[in-house]
Amino acid sequence: MKKVEITGAEMFARSLADEGVEYLFGYPGGAVLHIYDALYQQEKVKHILVRHEQAATHAADGYARATGKPGVVLVTSGPGATNAVTGIATAYLDSIPMVVFTGQVPTDMIGNDAFQEVDSVGITRPCVKHNFLVKDLSELTSTIKKAFYVATTGRPGPVVVDIPKDITAQRGEYNYPSKVSIRSYNPVVKGHIGQIKRAVELMMKAKRPMLYTGGGVVLDNASDELTELTKTLNFPITQTLMGLGAYPATDKQFVGMLGMHGTYEANMGMHNCDVLIAIGARFDDRVTGNIEKFCPDARIIHLDIDPASISKNVKVDVPIVGGVKSVLQDMLKLLKSGDYKTDMDAVALWWEQILEWRSKDCLKFDATGKIIKPQMVVQKLYEVTNGDAYVTSDVGQHQMWAAQYYKFDKPRRWINSGGLGTMGFGMPAAMGVQLAYPDATVACITGEGSIQMNIQELSTLKQYGLPIKVITLNNGMLGMVRQWQEFFYQKRYAMSYMESLPDFVKLAESYGHTGMRIEKPEDVEGALREAMKIRDRVVFMDFITDSEENVYPMIPAGAGQNEMILV
Amino acid sequence: MRHIISILIENEAGALSRVAGLFSARGYNIESLTVAPTNDPSLSRMTLVTSGTDEIIEQITKQLNKLIDVVKLQDMTEGVHMEREMMLVKVRVANHQEREDVKRFSDIFRGRVIDVSEETYTIEVTGSTSKLDAFIKNLSKIQVLELVRSGVIGIARGEKILSL
């Protein structure tokens, strides 16, 4: 039988189809022309043309966060690759599975400073889980397989595959491997049962326990297990910015987000607990505050799939390396055996203390004035969408208000750049979410600063008919920067305000969308209701909000979790 | 404390830069780093000398293990081991006395003169880092023209083996 030979570009397209890739976010260019030609001649993988490569990575990232499937990106060499770097780093810091294909100049020109040549593997090395340069056509499909495997297993993360142009033109026989194994990469899923027992025993002794859970619970789809465990134990639970939604925010055991802008009860609970149970969280500096003052009385259990996360910032007493879902299942089995009992009396007393902290109502704000309070917009959005929207955000004050006032009851609904803090993330991420869930309400909560960092994507949204709702909290200030300048730089507002803002209504309209400008508090709810009724196109809502509003509570830099600034 | 970490790593382009990049990105220090293929041509063995507190060394080994290309590693300092480093030193020997002194020193340190010219000797010395340091110290009256050290390599004593 005669062998059928196809080009490397065709192999690429077929590999993605065989991998089950639905959407490919990208932007064409010289080094990937063969690939685009192959994509043009197939229908399985749908390509979404963004307006800037950074947006391609964020859109793929949003898609990945909302679905749990890897986001896939294709960009050209040189500037295509460098533009993608911010999005790759964003995914890296939040452990999001993503595979980014970068075109590269032909093999024989690598290293010659050829047109649109950069060392993509070198540039991305510190912000990827792993990367590959394909040097031979025979390695192309197996490398693609490995890339998806590495990106989606263990602690997930972005993987870059750099493909020289000549390889995409060469011909060979297509063979996509069904299995993959890498001798040097064997992520642990199952936790050590002895350690799990030690952890459960410690939990039973706890008088002032605290569950502190993070993005790892979302990534491992372990919400059900976490909820069951929390209910079984009757312990208070706090979640990180990345973990929100894994445990229902409307449940009474949830004490709110913790950290720099966490609730009083969450941070006081952390500071005063005697047993801390950290699950899929990494003791980030925005969570711990001053590490010297962190949880002074607590014995700490830490469950994480990445051994390097354990005892990195905070020394822990009972480490458990393993997948969150698997280990929580093991814990639940132990608890069901009937051999373990929590100290119910002590925990009841602890709850009294927590309820006292909660009664401070640290998230209250005064919405009686004539200027729209940003918190109120988020609160109304929550009500109008019945708490069921997918919410993406950019970075700054609006992000914190979104996290504080939109109560996420389900995982994968809250999509934001937590680790890297990338402004310009929100709108492209919302594109990816809306593609994955065409009928869902997808809102991007943003500010007039952040939205302008990837505003060109209004054009992509139009092209693909993605009806996201942009909720801009426009205070005419780079609010978080201004807040820090107010607190710590004697109100010297250096470069934290912008002049010459565009008329966002006209801007949205010029892209073919609907724009709204809302200036009065009494109009907020009505406008949101009207916008949510519009299902067939983008509504860009420009809320003119109080420019002096601050995010509270706040743990200032260098302070402990018990040293919050309240309103 | 000083640690010698031996790493088996995939013998692939870029593997070395992943390790070097990890150290610079996370601010760990490297005293020396040597790398060469092993008897299994698909594997390279890297020996890295670093120092830090126990917490830092723990992080270093965890972060190294996290690199996809790293197959296995061992902190030699945790067990009984041998370490060797090679040094080549070119010195000015202008007169008979200096030639005698250098020859004597290198004999004492079990070194060898491996090249001679009218006014230079080149000596090869092998041993632990501290032995090489001591040798250099003894040459204080001699003009050192050039000095090159290989960096440390190490291997565990007895049955303990670092292999696949």
XYZ file of C-alpha atoms in Angstrom:
731
model
C 0.000 0.000 0.000
C 1.282 3.432 -0.870
C 1.927 5.699 2.055
C -0.138 8.884 2.210
C 2.051 11.877 2.858
C 0.791 15.230 4.064
C 2.533 18.460 5.015
C 3.610 19.430 8.506
C 0.968 22.172 8.430
C -1.727 19.607 7.662
C -0.378 17.383 10.427
C -0.680 20.329 12.790
C -4.331 20.905 11.909
C -5.150 17.210 12.160
C -3.332 16.871 15.483
C -5.431 19.632 17.002
C -8.595 18.015 15.682
C -7.498 14.646 17.100
C -6.740 16.329 20.392
C -10.339 17.548 20.426
C -9.496 21.220 20.097
C -12.630 23.232 19.437
C -11.261 26.753 19.197
C -7.883 28.085 18.237
C -7.231 31.731 19.108
C -4.671 33.394 16.930
C -3.272 35.827 14.451
C -1.540 34.951 11.171
C 1.893 36.015 9.956
C 4.755 34.934 7.722
C 6.078 32.007 9.727
C 2.660 30.390 10.128
C 1.293 30.892 6.612
C 1.501 27.193 5.761
C -0.406 26.392 8.934
C -3.109 28.954 8.175
C -3.450 27.494 4.705
C -4.009 24.061 6.210
C -6.490 25.433 8.747
C -8.391 27.101 5.897
C -8.922 23.725 4.279
C -10.492 21.996 7.269
C -13.540 22.608 9.414
C -12.977 20.774 12.679
C -10.875 23.383 14.448
C -12.433 26.839 14.444
C -10.008 29.722 14.387
C -10.863 32.952 16.180
C -9.047 35.964 14.765
C -8.189 38.406 17.540
C -6.835 41.935 17.078
C -3.667 41.517 19.147
C -1.811 38.372 20.162
C -2.039 39.189 23.867
C -5.807 38.960 23.532
C -5.489 35.545 21.867
C -3.752 34.187 24.936
C -6.246 35.780 27.350
C -9.198 34.509 25.317
C -7.754 30.985 25.332
C -7.089 31.413 29.043
C -10.696 32.520 29.729
C -11.941 29.559 27.732
C -9.718 27.234 29.778
C -10.770 28.680 33.141
C -14.461 28.434 32.274
C -14.378 24.940 30.773
C -11.399 23.169 32.323
C -10.200 22.291 28.846
C -6.852 23.594 27.624
C -6.854 26.914 25.777
C -5.042 26.824 22.441
C -3.242 29.683 20.713
C -1.446 30.128 17.402
C 0.743 33.149 16.701
C 3.512 33.962 14.300
C 7.216 34.328 15.063
C 8.909 37.438 16.447
C 6.382 40.082 17.537
C 3.588 37.526 17.411
C 5.387 35.508 20.049
C 6.500 38.459 22.173
C 2.974 39.915 22.211
C 1.748 36.593 23.522
C 4.194 36.566 26.433
C 2.015 38.600 28.832
C -0.845 36.170 28.324
C 1.446 33.181 28.764
C 2.810 34.597 32.030
C -0.750 35.331 33.181
C -1.702 31.693 32.649
C 1.522 30.512 34.282
C 0.977 32.393 37.526
C -2.578 31.067 37.827
C -1.700 27.496 36.665
C -4.025 27.535 33.672
C -3.686 24.757 31.071
C -2.802 26.317 27.761
C -0.860 25.314 24.653
C 0.640 28.152 22.642
C 2.039 27.470 19.174
C 4.491 30.030 17.888
C 5.748 30.099 14.333
C 9.500 30.274 13.936
C 11.785 31.224 11.042
C 12.991 28.267 8.931
C 15.430 25.923 10.687
C 18.432 26.964 8.583
C 17.877 30.629 9.435
C 17.540 30.225 13.215
C 20.222 32.257 14.935
C 20.821 34.562 11.967
C 18.674 37.450 13.210
C 16.271 36.687 10.398
C 13.178 38.788 9.766
C 10.697 38.378 12.651
C 13.045 36.074 14.502
C 13.188 35.925 18.292
C 14.284 33.105 20.519
C 10.737 32.229 21.548
C 11.797 29.242 23.605
C 14.320 31.416 25.446
C 11.963 34.332 25.989
C 9.134 32.198 27.316
C 11.228 29.773 29.372
C 10.708 31.458 32.754
C 6.942 31.772 32.301
C 5.947 28.359 30.954
C 5.537 24.974 32.531
C 7.602 23.645 29.653
C 8.426 24.546 26.080
C 9.590 22.800 22.938
C 11.314 23.708 19.696
C 10.326 21.244 16.992
C 13.509 20.434 15.088
C 12.307 17.691 12.829
C 9.015 16.853 11.159
C 9.136 13.371 12.695
C 8.815 14.982 16.146
C 5.928 17.301 15.321
C 2.895 15.240 16.292
C 4.514 13.602 19.325
C 5.579 17.034 20.558
C 2.030 18.347 20.194
C 0.770 15.353 22.159
C 3.358 15.941 24.878
C 2.478 19.630 25.034
C -1.180 18.918 25.774
C -0.226 16.221 28.263
C 2.152 18.454 30.205
C -0.201 21.458 30.107
C -3.179 19.591 31.511
C -1.715 17.188 34.080
C -0.162 17.724 37.506
C -0.154 21.384 38.350
C -1.459 22.715 35.031
C 0.248 25.495 33.125
C 1.044 26.939 29.734
C 3.275 25.063 27.281
C 4.832 26.702 24.239
C 5.622 24.799 21.036
C 7.842 26.688 18.607
C 7.532 25.409 15.015
C 9.960 26.511 12.286
C 8.300 27.343 8.984
C 10.182 24.786 6.863
C 8.874 21.944 9.015
C 5.308 22.940 8.212
C 6.075 22.596 4.487
C 7.821 19.217 4.644
C 5.811 16.095 3.879
C 5.470 12.904 5.848
C 3.092 10.260 7.061
C 0.585 11.363 9.705
C 0.486 9.509 12.959
C -0.954 11.064 16.108
C 0.092 9.119 19.198
C -2.779 7.881 21.346
C -0.625 7.683 24.472
C 2.231 9.629 25.874
C 4.741 9.055 28.608
C 7.654 11.199 29.681
C 10.156 9.396 31.913
C 11.103 12.557 33.747
C 7.526 13.718 34.354
C 5.232 11.672 36.565
C 2.918 13.947 38.529
C 1.562 12.518 41.761
C -2.223 12.441 42.084
C -2.821 10.030 44.939
C -1.908 11.439 48.334
C 0.080 9.500 50.938
C -2.525 7.839 53.130
C -0.411 8.137 56.274
C -0.160 11.886 55.803
C -3.888 12.114 55.094
C -4.588 10.296 58.367
C -2.266 12.616 60.264
C -4.100 15.568 58.752
C -7.514 14.223 59.714
C -6.319 13.492 63.248
C -5.070 17.045 63.580
C -8.399 18.395 62.298
C -10.231 16.417 64.976
C -8.147 18.082 67.688
C -8.796 21.553 66.348
C -10.560 23.988 68.616
C -10.303 26.955 66.283
C -10.009 25.424 62.800
C -9.959 27.286 59.534
C -10.253 25.976 55.978
C -8.298 28.107 53.555
C -8.815 27.025 49.954
C -7.555 28.275 46.622
C -7.520 27.922 42.882
C -6.329 24.327 43.102
C -9.837 23.258 44.111
C -11.281 24.866 40.978
C -8.548 23.468 38.741
C -9.092 19.936 40.008
C -12.912 20.184 39.834
C -13.106 19.305 43.507
C -15.947 21.619 44.559
C -18.305 18.820 45.494
C -15.686 17.125 47.655
C -14.724 20.413 49.298
C -18.338 21.276 50.019
C -19.011 17.869 51.515
C -15.888 18.030 53.657
C -16.694 21.529 54.906
C -20.272 20.540 55.746
C -19.144 17.367 57.469
C -16.638 19.219 59.622
C -18.737 22.339 60.247
C -15.530 24.393 60.063
C -15.436 27.972 58.780
C -14.076 28.302 55.269
C -12.352 31.177 53.532
C -11.247 31.239 49.913
C -8.550 33.058 48.031
C -9.230 35.320 45.086
C -8.486 32.360 42.828
C -10.634 29.943 44.768
C -13.910 31.866 44.809
C -16.907 29.812 43.745
C -15.431 26.439 44.668
C -17.473 26.640 47.858
C -20.821 28.466 47.633
C -20.401 32.075 48.759
C -23.996 32.281 49.965
C -23.494 29.460 52.464
C -23.245 30.501 56.108
C -19.992 28.617 56.685
C -18.262 30.803 54.115
C -16.616 33.730 55.874
C -15.607 35.577 52.710
C -12.390 36.028 50.820
C -9.186 36.444 52.817
C -6.076 38.493 52.273
C -5.248 42.092 51.520
C -8.866 42.974 50.730
C -10.492 40.052 52.459
C -13.215 40.253 55.071
C -12.582 41.060 58.710
C -13.946 37.695 59.825
C -11.817 35.743 57.343
C -8.578 37.463 58.251
C -9.265 37.434 61.987
C -10.214 33.793 61.686
C -6.919 33.068 59.986
C -4.899 35.007 62.530
C -6.522 33.321 65.514
C -6.972 29.770 64.276
C -5.179 26.839 65.884
C -5.362 24.478 62.916
C -5.149 25.803 59.385
C -6.165 23.518 56.560
C -4.783 24.890 53.309
C -6.165 23.204 50.213
C -4.899 24.008 46.725
C -3.646 27.385 47.855
C -0.095 28.688 47.842
C 0.306 31.210 50.682
C 0.693 34.133 48.304
C 1.923 37.397 49.812
C -1.459 39.051 49.145
C -2.996 36.356 51.325
C -0.510 36.116 54.171
C 0.331 39.761 54.719
C 3.501 39.963 56.793
C 4.747 36.392 56.881
C 6.338 36.868 60.315
C 2.909 37.590 61.773
C 1.031 34.902 59.835
C -1.185 32.501 61.806
C 0.971 32.633 64.941
C -0.863 29.857 66.830
C -1.684 27.504 63.999
C -0.503 24.072 63.123
C -0.750 23.932 59.365
C -1.927 21.217 57.005
C -1.134 21.888 53.371
C -2.542 19.899 50.474
C -1.081 20.750 47.093
C -0.269 18.909 43.890
C 3.004 20.803 43.560
C 5.601 19.784 46.159
C 7.460 23.040 45.498
C 4.452 24.992 46.792
C 4.692 23.278 50.149
C 6.784 25.077 52.759
C 7.824 27.668 50.169
C 6.539 30.741 52.008
C 5.233 29.246 55.235
C 6.598 26.175 56.988
C 3.856 23.576 57.320
C 3.346 20.753 59.822
C 1.462 18.208 57.737
C 2.261 18.369 54.031
C 0.214 16.289 51.602
C 1.328 16.112 47.987
C -1.508 15.064 45.725
C -4.481 16.057 43.648
C -7.088 17.971 45.640
C -9.996 15.842 44.439
C -8.326 12.517 45.138
C -7.047 13.505 48.582
C -10.365 15.047 49.647
C -12.095 11.831 48.605
C -9.685 9.902 50.806
C -10.339 12.292 53.687
C -14.093 11.906 53.292
C -13.728 8.113 53.343
C -11.819 8.336 56.610
C -14.392 10.677 58.130
C -17.210 8.354 57.125
C -15.527 5.405 58.841
C -16.845 6.777 62.127
C -13.442 6.652 63.825
C -13.047 10.394 63.855
C -14.951 13.071 65.755
C -14.419 16.807 65.706
C -14.348 18.822 68.912
C -17.882 20.088 68.401
C -18.106 22.130 71.607
C -14.883 23.991 70.914
C -15.874 24.574 67.309
C -19.252 25.950 68.450
C -17.453 28.473 70.665
C -15.179 29.344 67.769
C -18.221 30.003 65.599
C -19.543 32.436 68.223
C -16.315 34.369 67.955
C -16.459 34.336 64.165
C -20.052 35.545 64.134
C -19.020 38.402 66.396
C -16.331 39.375 63.872
C -18.835 38.974 61.076
C -21.252 41.343 62.825
C -18.849 44.183 62.068
C -20.257 43.924 58.540
C -16.937 45.013 57.091
C -18.221 45.265 53.516
C -20.933 47.802 54.278
C -20.835 50.998 52.281
C -22.875 54.160 52.051
C -24.847 54.279 48.824
C -27.066 57.209 49.684
C -25.111 59.894 47.826
C -25.691 61.308 44.385
C -22.662 59.629 42.869
C -22.717 55.962 41.925
C -20.797 53.790 44.358
C -18.849 51.149 42.469
C -19.705 48.471 45.033
C -23.380 49.079 44.346
C -22.949 48.382 40.634
C -21.466 44.969 41.402
C -24.171 44.267 43.973
C -26.891 45.158 41.466
C -25.211 43.089 38.770
C -25.289 40.164 41.176
C -28.999 40.650 41.782
C -29.942 41.247 38.160
C -28.055 38.161 36.936
C -29.339 36.006 39.837
C -25.757 35.326 40.781
C -25.439 33.066 37.791
C -23.283 35.024 35.368
C -19.733 34.274 34.302
C -17.811 37.276 35.528
C -14.386 38.202 34.222
C -12.430 41.160 35.488
C -9.416 43.250 34.835
C -7.081 44.361 37.581
C -7.484 47.013 40.220
C -10.184 48.270 42.547
C -13.012 46.976 40.357
C -11.492 43.491 40.561
C -11.567 43.543 44.348
C -15.125 44.882 44.442
C -16.205 42.194 42.003
C -14.617 39.555 44.249
C -16.186 41.034 47.377
C -19.718 41.772 46.205
C -20.516 39.181 43.547
C -21.262 36.024 45.503
C -20.081 33.101 43.429
C -21.853 29.888 44.257
C -20.311 27.817 41.487
C -16.735 27.209 40.397
C -15.328 28.514 37.104
C -17.689 31.510 37.172
C -15.137 34.004 38.452
C -12.355 34.561 35.973
C -9.567 36.976 36.768
C -5.822 37.371 36.651
C -4.911 36.768 40.269
C -1.207 35.964 40.222
C 0.201 38.218 37.547
C -2.464 40.920 37.874
C -2.723 41.622 34.181
C -4.707 44.682 33.164
C -6.364 44.052 29.811
C -7.257 40.480 30.739
C -10.988 40.855 31.280
C -12.516 41.497 27.893
C -10.545 38.954 25.855
C -11.083 36.393 28.627
C -14.821 37.068 28.403
C -14.625 36.358 24.662
C -13.246 32.905 25.387
C -15.926 32.252 28.005
C -18.756 33.375 25.721
C -17.479 31.146 22.921
C -17.519 28.182 25.282
C -20.990 29.038 26.594
C -22.849 30.960 23.887
C -26.104 31.166 25.865
C -24.632 32.209 29.197
C -24.510 35.731 30.572
C -20.885 36.819 30.516
C -20.001 40.089 32.198
C -16.614 41.765 32.196
C -16.223 44.023 35.207
C -13.514 46.525 34.375
C -12.296 50.065 34.799
C -11.664 52.808 32.313
C -7.940 52.162 32.699
C -7.876 48.403 32.212
C -10.426 48.285 29.410
C -8.225 50.458 27.249
C -5.411 47.938 27.406
C -7.194 45.573 25.030
C -10.069 47.708 23.772
C -9.351 46.657 20.185
C -11.076 43.358 20.947
C -14.431 45.093 20.603
C -13.823 44.373 16.943
C -13.314 40.619 17.511
C -16.485 40.502 19.604
C -18.376 42.002 16.691
C -16.891 39.631 14.140
C -17.930 36.541 16.077
C -21.192 37.917 17.482
C -20.198 37.403 21.115
C -22.706 39.339 23.248
C -20.653 39.967 26.396
C -21.613 42.758 28.784
C -18.885 45.229 29.640
C -19.387 46.791 33.062
C -16.943 49.683 33.258
C -16.587 51.291 36.666
C -15.343 54.586 35.345
C -13.946 56.740 38.133
C -11.497 58.634 35.932
C -8.674 57.261 38.052
C -6.356 54.305 38.117
C -8.180 53.562 41.314
C -5.902 51.100 43.084
C -2.840 53.188 42.338
C -4.693 56.281 43.551
C -5.766 54.465 46.727
C -2.157 53.579 47.573
C -1.070 57.125 46.797
C -3.793 58.428 49.113
C -2.737 56.105 51.937
C 1.010 55.981 51.550
C 2.161 58.917 49.390
C 0.285 61.827 51.006
C -2.211 62.041 48.155
C 0.387 62.802 45.512
C -1.590 61.339 42.649
C 1.275 60.743 40.263
C -0.055 59.595 36.894
C -3.061 57.888 38.444
C -5.647 59.835 36.509
C -6.262 60.006 32.820
C -7.307 62.910 30.729
C -8.835 62.621 27.295
C -10.876 59.519 27.957
C -12.903 58.486 24.931
C -16.663 58.681 24.812
C -17.154 54.950 25.448
C -20.731 55.008 24.178
C -19.692 56.351 20.802
C -16.671 54.074 20.775
C -18.831 51.003 21.361
C -21.256 52.186 18.721
C -18.509 52.692 16.194
C -17.618 49.018 16.606
C -21.258 48.139 16.033
C -22.232 47.564 19.664
C -24.636 49.228 22.056
C -23.243 51.760 24.481
C -24.784 53.123 27.678
C -23.588 55.802 30.025
C -25.030 55.671 33.536
C -24.453 58.570 35.895
C -27.091 58.317 38.602
C -27.412 55.689 41.334
C -31.133 55.318 40.698
C -30.452 54.356 37.062
C -28.025 51.518 37.806
C -30.444 48.665 38.255
C -32.710 49.638 35.365
C -29.784 49.997 33.001
C -28.394 46.605 34.024
C -31.785 44.962 33.515
C -32.084 46.536 30.096
C -28.565 45.482 29.120
C -29.077 41.880 30.225
C -32.147 41.663 28.005
C -30.032 42.397 24.968
C -28.836 38.931 24.037
C -27.540 39.452 20.520
C -24.756 41.960 20.939
C -22.225 43.557 23.210
C -23.496 46.181 25.605
C -20.783 48.517 26.805
C -21.934 50.084 30.064
C -20.000 53.107 31.220
C -20.833 53.677 34.896
C -19.549 57.008 36.171
C -18.545 56.189 39.734
C -17.133 57.862 42.820
C -13.475 58.610 42.129
C -12.519 58.805 45.810
C -13.880 55.416 46.823
C -11.447 52.974 48.422
C -11.393 49.208 48.717
C -11.903 48.131 52.324
C -10.930 46.306 54.408
C -7.259 46.546 53.635
C -4.173 44.950 55.111
C -1.409 47.465 54.437
C 1.972 46.189 53.239
C 4.008 44.764 56.115
C 1.028 44.297 58.428
C -0.396 41.069 59.800
C -3.807 39.682 58.944
C -5.219 41.065 62.205
C -4.099 44.603 61.365
C -6.734 45.583 58.838
C -7.801 49.069 57.956
C -11.592 49.072 58.128
C -13.831 51.790 56.702
C 25.730 25.425 54.109
C 27.416 24.195 50.953
C 25.574 21.496 48.992
C 26.565 19.404 45.987
C 23.524 18.505 43.928
C 23.862 15.907 41.187
C 21.225 15.966 38.482
C 20.397 13.500 35.738
C 18.849 15.533 32.992
C 17.667 14.819 29.459
C 20.578 15.396 27.081
C 18.726 18.005 25.058
C 19.454 21.483 23.798
C 18.207 24.017 26.282
C 18.287 21.735 29.308
C 21.276 23.560 30.776
C 19.621 26.941 30.313
C 16.515 25.733 32.132
C 18.633 24.978 35.191
C 20.727 28.136 34.928
C 17.580 30.193 34.323
C 15.865 28.713 37.359
C 18.765 29.756 39.583
C 18.917 33.312 38.307
C 15.133 33.770 38.250
C 14.733 32.643 41.846
C 17.879 34.274 43.142
C 19.692 31.097 44.182
C 23.445 31.177 43.967
C 25.611 28.803 41.975
C 29.220 28.291 43.049
C 29.986 25.937 40.215
C 28.181 23.961 37.569
C 29.522 21.193 35.387
C 27.683 19.142 32.820
C 28.552 16.323 30.409
C 26.835 13.305 28.873
C 26.827 10.006 30.791
C 27.318 6.412 29.636
C 23.663 6.634 28.574
C 23.914 9.165 25.733
C 20.325 10.311 26.262
C 21.232 11.598 29.730
C 23.532 14.309 30.949
C 24.820 14.548 34.478
C 25.043 17.958 35.996
C 26.812 18.731 39.233
C 25.857 21.914 40.931
C 27.471 23.442 43.978
C 25.281 25.886 45.828
C 24.786 27.156 49.345
C 21.863 28.232 51.441
C 19.770 27.448 54.473
C 17.971 24.115 54.695
C 14.762 25.818 53.523
C 16.463 27.252 50.461
C 18.120 23.950 49.576
C 14.760 22.211 49.935
C 13.216 24.731 47.545
C 16.123 24.348 45.119
C 15.735 20.577 44.945
C 11.953 20.858 44.609
C 12.182 23.468 41.892
C 14.814 21.409 40.041
C 12.627 18.328 40.267
C 9.770 20.358 38.841
C 11.684 21.002 35.612
C 10.287 18.605 33.048
C 13.757 17.689 31.725
C 15.119 16.691 35.133
C 14.936 12.916 35.461
C 16.435 12.457 38.913
C 18.560 14.278 41.405
C 20.502 13.683 44.588
C 21.858 16.000 47.217
C 25.329 14.450 47.655
C 25.828 16.309 50.902
C 23.114 14.182 52.520
C 25.308 11.063 52.394
C 28.899 9.925 52.340
C 30.362 10.954 49.048
C 33.539 11.828 47.203
C 34.105 15.028 45.363
C 36.753 15.999 42.873
C 37.667 19.057 40.963
C 40.441 19.514 38.443
C 42.560 22.600 38.083
C 45.111 23.664 35.481
C 47.486 26.441 36.530
C 50.014 28.167 34.353
C 52.743 29.904 36.363
C 55.800 32.022 35.574
C 58.990 30.221 36.595
C 61.786 32.678 35.866
C 64.607 30.965 37.689
C 65.824 27.677 39.048
C 64.521 28.344 42.546
C 60.990 28.969 41.305
C 61.068 25.874 39.127
C 62.149 23.833 42.133
C 59.476 25.331 44.394
C 56.672 24.740 41.928
C 57.781 21.187 41.278
C 57.920 20.495 45.000
C 54.515 21.982 45.696
C 52.911 20.037 42.910
C 54.514 16.808 44.145
C 53.188 17.428 47.640
C 49.692 18.014 46.241
C 50.015 15.064 43.894
C 49.849 17.367 40.936
C 51.736 16.997 37.686
C 53.580 19.406 35.511
C 51.955 18.795 32.149
C 53.556 21.481 30.043
C 56.830 23.310 30.165
C 58.186 26.268 28.259
C 61.255 28.374 28.825
C 59.653 30.399 31.574
C 56.349 28.679 32.337
C 55.075 25.543 33.977
C 51.524 24.268 33.629
C 50.385 22.089 36.502
C 47.416 19.784 36.743
C 45.971 19.206 40.220
C 42.923 17.158 41.169
C 41.129 16.998 44.469
C 38.496 18.530 46.652
C 37.783 22.213 46.413
C 39.614 22.916 49.656
C 42.716 21.053 48.481
C 42.827 23.131 45.296
C 42.355 26.291 47.358
C 45.263 25.224 49.538
C 47.446 24.632 46.526
C 46.751 28.130 45.195
C 47.576 29.565 48.603
C 50.966 27.850 48.535
C 51.744 29.439 45.200
C 51.513 32.905 46.734
C 55.123 33.760 45.901
C 54.813 32.535 42.340
C 53.224 34.562 39.567
C 50.067 32.806 38.388
C 49.503 33.567 34.711
C 46.334 31.624 34.181
C 44.089 29.382 36.221
C 41.182 27.202 35.196
C 39.008 24.974 37.385
C 36.550 22.378 36.187
C 34.003 22.816 38.929
C 33.149 20.026 41.301
C 31.906 16.581 40.364
C 30.783 14.109 42.980
C 29.663 10.546 43.494
C 28.262 8.703 46.496
C 30.295 6.028 48.274
C 29.318 2.372 48.248
C 26.063 0.977 46.890
C 24.218 4.287 46.618
C 23.689 5.029 42.936
C 22.188 7.877 40.965
C 20.867 6.342 37.783
C 17.594 5.542 36.063
